[in-house]
Each structure stands twice: as C-alpha cells, then as structure tokens.
Coordinates of C-alpha atoms in Angstrom, one line a residue:
M1 CA 88.4 -90.6 -52.3
A2 CA 89.9 -90.9 -48.8
K3 CA 93.3 -92.4 -48.7
K4 CA 93.4 -95.9 -47.3
P5 CA 94.9 -96.0 -43.8
K6 CA 98.1 -97.8 -43.0
Y7 CA 99.3 -99.4 -39.8
Y8 CA 102.9 -99.5 -38.8
V9 CA 104.7 -102.1 -36.7
V10 CA 107.9 -101.2 -34.9
W11 CA 109.8 -104.3 -33.7
K12 CA 113.0 -102.4 -33.0
G13 CA 112.8 -98.7 -32.0
H14 CA 112.7 -96.3 -29.2
R15 CA 109.2 -97.7 -28.3
P16 CA 108.2 -100.9 -30.1
G17 CA 104.5 -101.4 -30.9
V18 CA 101.7 -100.8 -33.4
F19 CA 101.1 -97.3 -34.7
R20 CA 98.4 -95.7 -36.8
S21 CA 100.5 -93.1 -38.6
W22 CA 103.8 -92.7 -40.4
A23 CA 104.6 -89.7 -38.2
E24 CA 104.3 -91.9 -35.0
C25 CA 106.4 -94.6 -36.7
Q26 CA 109.1 -92.1 -37.5
Q27 CA 109.2 -90.9 -33.9
Q28 CA 110.1 -94.4 -32.7
T29 CA 112.6 -95.2 -35.5
N30 CA 114.5 -92.0 -36.3
G31 CA 118.0 -92.1 -34.9
Y32 CA 117.5 -95.6 -33.6
P33 CA 120.4 -97.9 -34.8
D34 CA 119.1 -100.8 -36.9
A35 CA 115.5 -99.9 -36.5
K36 CA 113.1 -102.6 -37.8
Y37 CA 109.6 -101.6 -38.9
R38 CA 107.0 -102.2 -41.6
S39 CA 103.6 -101.0 -42.8
F40 CA 100.4 -103.1 -43.1
D41 CA 97.0 -102.6 -44.7
S42 CA 94.9 -103.6 -41.7
L43 CA 95.1 -103.3 -38.0
S44 CA 94.6 -107.0 -37.5
E45 CA 97.6 -107.8 -39.8
A46 CA 99.7 -105.3 -37.9
E47 CA 98.8 -106.7 -34.5
E48 CA 99.4 -110.3 -35.6
A49 CA 102.8 -109.3 -37.1
Y50 CA 103.8 -107.6 -33.9
R51 CA 103.0 -110.6 -31.8
N52 CA 104.6 -113.1 -34.2
P53 CA 107.4 -111.4 -36.2
D54 CA 108.9 -114.7 -37.3
G55 CA 105.7 -115.5 -39.2
V56 CA 105.7 -112.4 -41.3
A57 CA 106.4 -113.2 -45.0
P58 CA 109.2 -111.1 -46.5
K59 CA 107.9 -108.1 -48.3
K60 CA 108.0 -108.4 -52.1
K61 CA 110.5 -106.0 -53.6
K62 CA 109.2 -103.9 -56.4
P63 CA 110.8 -104.8 -59.7
M64 CA 113.1 -102.2 -61.2
Y65 CA 114.1 -101.8 -64.8
Y66 CA 117.5 -100.4 -65.5
V67 CA 118.0 -98.7 -68.9
V68 CA 121.6 -98.6 -70.0
W69 CA 122.2 -96.2 -72.9
G70 CA 126.0 -96.1 -72.6
G71 CA 128.3 -98.7 -71.4
N72 CA 129.9 -102.0 -72.5
Y73 CA 126.4 -103.1 -73.5
T74 CA 123.0 -101.3 -73.9
G75 CA 119.6 -102.5 -73.1
I76 CA 117.1 -103.0 -70.2
Y77 CA 118.2 -105.1 -67.2
T78 CA 116.5 -106.1 -63.9
D79 CA 119.6 -107.0 -61.9
W80 CA 121.5 -104.1 -60.4
D81 CA 124.6 -106.2 -59.9
E82 CA 124.6 -107.0 -63.6
V83 CA 124.2 -103.3 -64.5
K84 CA 127.2 -102.4 -62.2
E85 CA 129.3 -104.9 -64.2
I86 CA 128.1 -103.5 -67.5
V87 CA 128.9 -99.9 -66.7
R88 CA 132.1 -100.5 -64.8
D89 CA 135.2 -99.0 -66.5
S90 CA 133.0 -97.5 -69.3
T91 CA 134.0 -93.9 -70.2
R92 CA 130.5 -93.0 -71.5
V93 CA 128.1 -94.4 -68.8
K94 CA 124.4 -93.4 -69.2
Y95 CA 121.8 -95.3 -67.3
K96 CA 118.6 -94.8 -65.2
A97 CA 116.2 -96.9 -63.1
F98 CA 112.5 -97.1 -63.9
G99 CA 109.7 -98.7 -62.0
S100 CA 107.7 -99.2 -65.2
Q101 CA 108.8 -101.6 -67.9
D102 CA 106.7 -99.7 -70.5
I103 CA 108.5 -96.4 -69.7
A104 CA 111.9 -98.2 -69.7
K105 CA 111.2 -99.5 -73.2
K106 CA 110.2 -96.0 -74.3
A107 CA 113.3 -94.5 -72.7
L108 CA 115.7 -96.9 -74.3
K109 CA 114.3 -96.0 -77.7
E110 CA 114.1 -92.2 -77.2
G111 CA 117.6 -91.8 -75.6
P112 CA 118.8 -90.3 -72.3
E113 CA 118.3 -86.6 -73.1
A114 CA 114.5 -86.7 -72.4
Y115 CA 115.0 -88.4 -69.1
E116 CA 117.8 -86.4 -67.5
G117 CA 117.3 -84.5 -64.2
R118 CA 114.3 -86.5 -63.0
G119 CA 113.7 -89.8 -61.2
Y120 CA 111.5 -92.6 -62.5
K121 CA 111.8 -95.2 -59.7
K122 CA 108.3 -94.5 -58.4
T123 CA 106.7 -95.1 -61.8
R124 CA 104.8 -98.3 -62.5
D125 CA 103.0 -100.0 -65.4
L126 CA 99.4 -98.7 -65.6
T127 CA 96.3 -100.5 -66.6
P128 CA 94.6 -99.3 -69.9
E129 CA 91.9 -97.6 -67.8
E130 CA 94.6 -95.7 -65.8
E131 CA 96.4 -94.7 -68.9
A132 CA 93.2 -93.3 -70.4
R133 CA 92.3 -91.5 -67.2
I134 CA 95.7 -90.0 -66.5
G135 CA 96.8 -89.1 -70.0
T136 CA 99.9 -86.9 -70.4
P137 CA 101.0 -83.7 -68.5
I138 CA 100.1 -80.3 -70.0
P139 CA 103.4 -78.8 -71.3
L140 CA 102.5 -75.2 -70.8
S141 CA 102.2 -75.3 -67.1
L142 CA 104.0 -74.5 -63.8
S143 CA 105.3 -77.3 -61.6
V144 CA 106.2 -76.8 -57.9
D145 CA 107.9 -79.0 -55.4
A146 CA 109.5 -78.9 -52.0
A147 CA 112.4 -80.6 -50.2
S148 CA 113.1 -81.0 -46.5
N149 CA 115.3 -82.7 -44.0
A150 CA 113.2 -84.8 -41.6
K151 CA 115.9 -84.7 -38.9
T152 CA 116.7 -81.0 -39.0
G153 CA 113.4 -79.5 -40.2
V154 CA 115.2 -77.4 -42.9
W155 CA 113.0 -77.0 -46.0
E156 CA 112.9 -75.2 -49.3
Y157 CA 110.8 -75.1 -52.5
R158 CA 110.9 -74.0 -56.1
G159 CA 108.8 -73.6 -59.2
V160 CA 109.7 -74.5 -62.8
L161 CA 108.2 -74.4 -66.3
T162 CA 107.0 -78.0 -66.8
D163 CA 108.1 -78.4 -70.4
S164 CA 111.6 -76.8 -70.2
E165 CA 112.3 -77.2 -66.4
T166 CA 113.3 -73.5 -66.4
E167 CA 113.4 -72.4 -62.8
L168 CA 111.1 -69.4 -62.1
F169 CA 111.5 -69.1 -58.4
R170 CA 113.3 -70.7 -55.4
V171 CA 112.8 -70.0 -51.7
G172 CA 114.8 -71.2 -48.7
P173 CA 116.4 -73.1 -47.1
H174 CA 114.5 -72.2 -44.0
P175 CA 114.5 -73.9 -40.5
E176 CA 111.9 -75.5 -38.4
G177 CA 109.4 -76.7 -41.0
S178 CA 108.4 -79.7 -43.1
N179 CA 107.9 -80.9 -46.6
N180 CA 104.1 -80.3 -46.4
I181 CA 104.8 -76.6 -45.4
G182 CA 107.1 -76.2 -48.3
E183 CA 104.6 -77.8 -50.8
F184 CA 101.8 -75.5 -49.5
L185 CA 103.9 -72.3 -49.8
A186 CA 105.2 -73.4 -53.2
L187 CA 101.6 -73.6 -54.5
V188 CA 100.6 -70.2 -53.1
H189 CA 103.8 -68.7 -54.4
G190 CA 103.0 -70.2 -57.8
L191 CA 99.5 -68.7 -57.8
A192 CA 100.8 -65.3 -56.8
Y193 CA 103.6 -65.5 -59.5
L194 CA 101.1 -66.4 -62.3
Q195 CA 98.7 -63.6 -61.1
K196 CA 101.6 -61.1 -61.4
I197 CA 102.4 -62.1 -65.0
E198 CA 98.7 -62.5 -65.8
S199 CA 98.9 -66.1 -66.8
D200 CA 96.1 -68.6 -66.6
M201 CA 98.4 -71.7 -67.0
P202 CA 97.7 -74.6 -64.6
I203 CA 100.0 -75.6 -61.7
Y204 CA 101.1 -79.1 -60.9
S205 CA 101.9 -80.4 -57.4
D206 CA 102.6 -83.9 -56.3
S207 CA 101.2 -83.2 -52.8
R208 CA 97.5 -83.9 -52.1
I209 CA 98.0 -82.5 -48.6
A210 CA 99.2 -79.1 -49.9
M211 CA 96.4 -79.0 -52.5
G212 CA 93.9 -79.6 -49.7
W213 CA 95.4 -76.8 -47.6
V214 CA 95.2 -74.4 -50.5
K215 CA 91.6 -75.4 -51.1
A216 CA 90.8 -74.8 -47.5
K217 CA 92.9 -71.6 -47.5
K218 CA 94.4 -72.9 -44.3
A219 CA 97.6 -74.8 -43.5
R220 CA 97.5 -77.4 -40.8
P221 CA 101.0 -78.6 -40.0
K222 CA 101.6 -80.5 -36.8
K223 CA 104.5 -78.2 -35.8
A224 CA 106.4 -75.2 -37.3
G225 CA 109.0 -72.7 -36.3
A226 CA 108.5 -68.9 -36.2
K227 CA 109.7 -68.3 -39.8
S228 CA 107.5 -71.1 -41.1
K229 CA 104.5 -69.7 -39.2
Q230 CA 105.1 -66.2 -40.5
L231 CA 105.2 -67.4 -44.1
M232 CA 102.1 -69.6 -43.8
K233 CA 100.2 -66.7 -42.2
R234 CA 101.1 -64.5 -45.1
A235 CA 100.2 -67.2 -47.6
E236 CA 96.8 -67.8 -46.0
S237 CA 96.0 -64.1 -46.1
W238 CA 96.9 -64.0 -49.8
L239 CA 94.5 -67.0 -50.5
K240 CA 91.7 -65.2 -48.6
E241 CA 92.2 -61.9 -50.3
N242 CA 92.6 -63.1 -53.9
S243 CA 91.0 -65.3 -56.6
W244 CA 92.7 -67.0 -59.5
P245 CA 91.8 -68.7 -62.8
N246 CA 94.6 -71.3 -62.6
E247 CA 93.8 -75.0 -62.2
I248 CA 95.8 -76.8 -59.5
L249 CA 96.4 -80.3 -60.9
K250 CA 97.9 -83.5 -59.3
W251 CA 101.2 -84.6 -60.8
E252 CA 100.9 -88.3 -61.5
T253 CA 104.3 -89.6 -60.4
K254 CA 103.5 -93.2 -61.0
A255 CA 102.9 -92.4 -64.7
W256 CA 105.2 -89.5 -65.4
G257 CA 108.1 -89.9 -63.0
E258 CA 109.2 -87.2 -60.5
I259 CA 107.7 -83.8 -61.0
P260 CA 110.0 -81.5 -63.0
A261 CA 110.5 -79.2 -60.0
D262 CA 111.9 -82.1 -57.9
F263 CA 115.2 -81.4 -56.2
G264 CA 116.6 -84.8 -57.2
R265 CA 117.6 -85.9 -53.7
K266 CA 115.6 -89.1 -53.4

C-alpha cells in the first residue's frame, strides 16, 4: 500500500510556503532560528493554513505514559512535571516513557530490566485487528538499524541479535550520506553476514525505503559522497550476484518499541 502523502507548511523559514516533501521542508527550516512549520494531510488544508495561520487549531499532543519503577512513588503517570517531582532526589530512579498505555501497564508489572536500552515513545495502543495481524517479533532473528546526523551527513549502522541485543557488526561513522543509505547498507551487510555463517534467520528493519531498495537491488539516494557511493555500488553488486533464503521483515515500532539495533539517540 502506498504511503499517504503529507504536505508541509513553513510559516517561518529560509523560504516560507507550502511544500510536498519533508526533505523540502527541512531545507527551509534547518538552521533557521525559531523556524515554524507543520504537516497536513491534504494540499487544501496546507494552503488554507498558510494563508490563515491564526485559524490553525493547535496540534493535539500525543499522550505519553511514564512508568516509574523506582522513585519516591511507583506507578504510571501522564504528567511529565509530576514525574520530575516524583523522581527528584531519589537515589534509585528508574522510569521510561511509553506511547502505549497497554505496554506501560505491562512494563510496570514486568519491571525495568526487559525495557532497558530501547525507546518506546513511538508505540501506541493497537486495535484488536492490528494486534492479531502484527503479533510478536521472532526472537531468533537479526535486527539492523542506522543513525545519521542530518546537518553533517555523518552516518553509521549496526546489526544485533534481536533477542539478546548482542552486537554482531557495526560500520562507520562515514561522511556525506544519510539514514536511508545506512539502513540499506545495514540490510545488505546483514544478508552477507548470514550467508557467511549459513543461517536462514530473518532480518528486521524499520525502514520501508531500505527494504524497497534491497528488493530493487538498487539504492536511490538524493545525494551521497564518494565513500557512500562506493559502499552502495559494492552492495548493489552483491545483491545482483547472490541469492538468500532470509526473509526481510518490517519491525513494527508502534507495537514493539524501537528496533533492538537502535542507537538510542532519539
């Protein structure tokens, strides 16, 4: 299913206006002091918002559920200021933010150990149909992820065992690239790694773009430096010259939290 397009209004930026991609919006807002922008689901909404900014209703903030395992009190809270008061001056502070109330309740009961090292802010409560469709991740699998700096273009990636989060490989940092480039190379590296150890375990990625590039055996970044181009060319050659039994699966961040290979910098 094609991703629903978004439209971006920039009221304060290098060049205010209505834009049809996040990349264009970033170009007008990166490095601009007090930039003001917002996304809309339709072009008509975006154009009306640009013409009449005072008439735009405030965007509803996603509710967050804060699980406090250690502090002056324990429980689930929805007010960050209240949480700050609870954990202040405590010598054994353990807490984490969740976007899903159901996962927060589960986390409070299970304890912090199972939720360390990963973020859960992007999770949300699922419908019964979504829960049945998504299920749970396959423990015996490889998870890959990338991290990048949008301003400098520096990127890196790594692969870990999904169940234990044991790191199997890490590459970078490299200059003049992007997160999509890192995600693509991480997947190809994962396939080559599993081929080398003769494993048919599946690979998880949270990037549909990277998964599409691997399927096409061709990366399509908007721009890349010499090192990134060299690595992508090598990866594309590997994809064309090899076959693999490993399934490439989408990591469902909204249900499971950040992928185990996440760098934890969000």
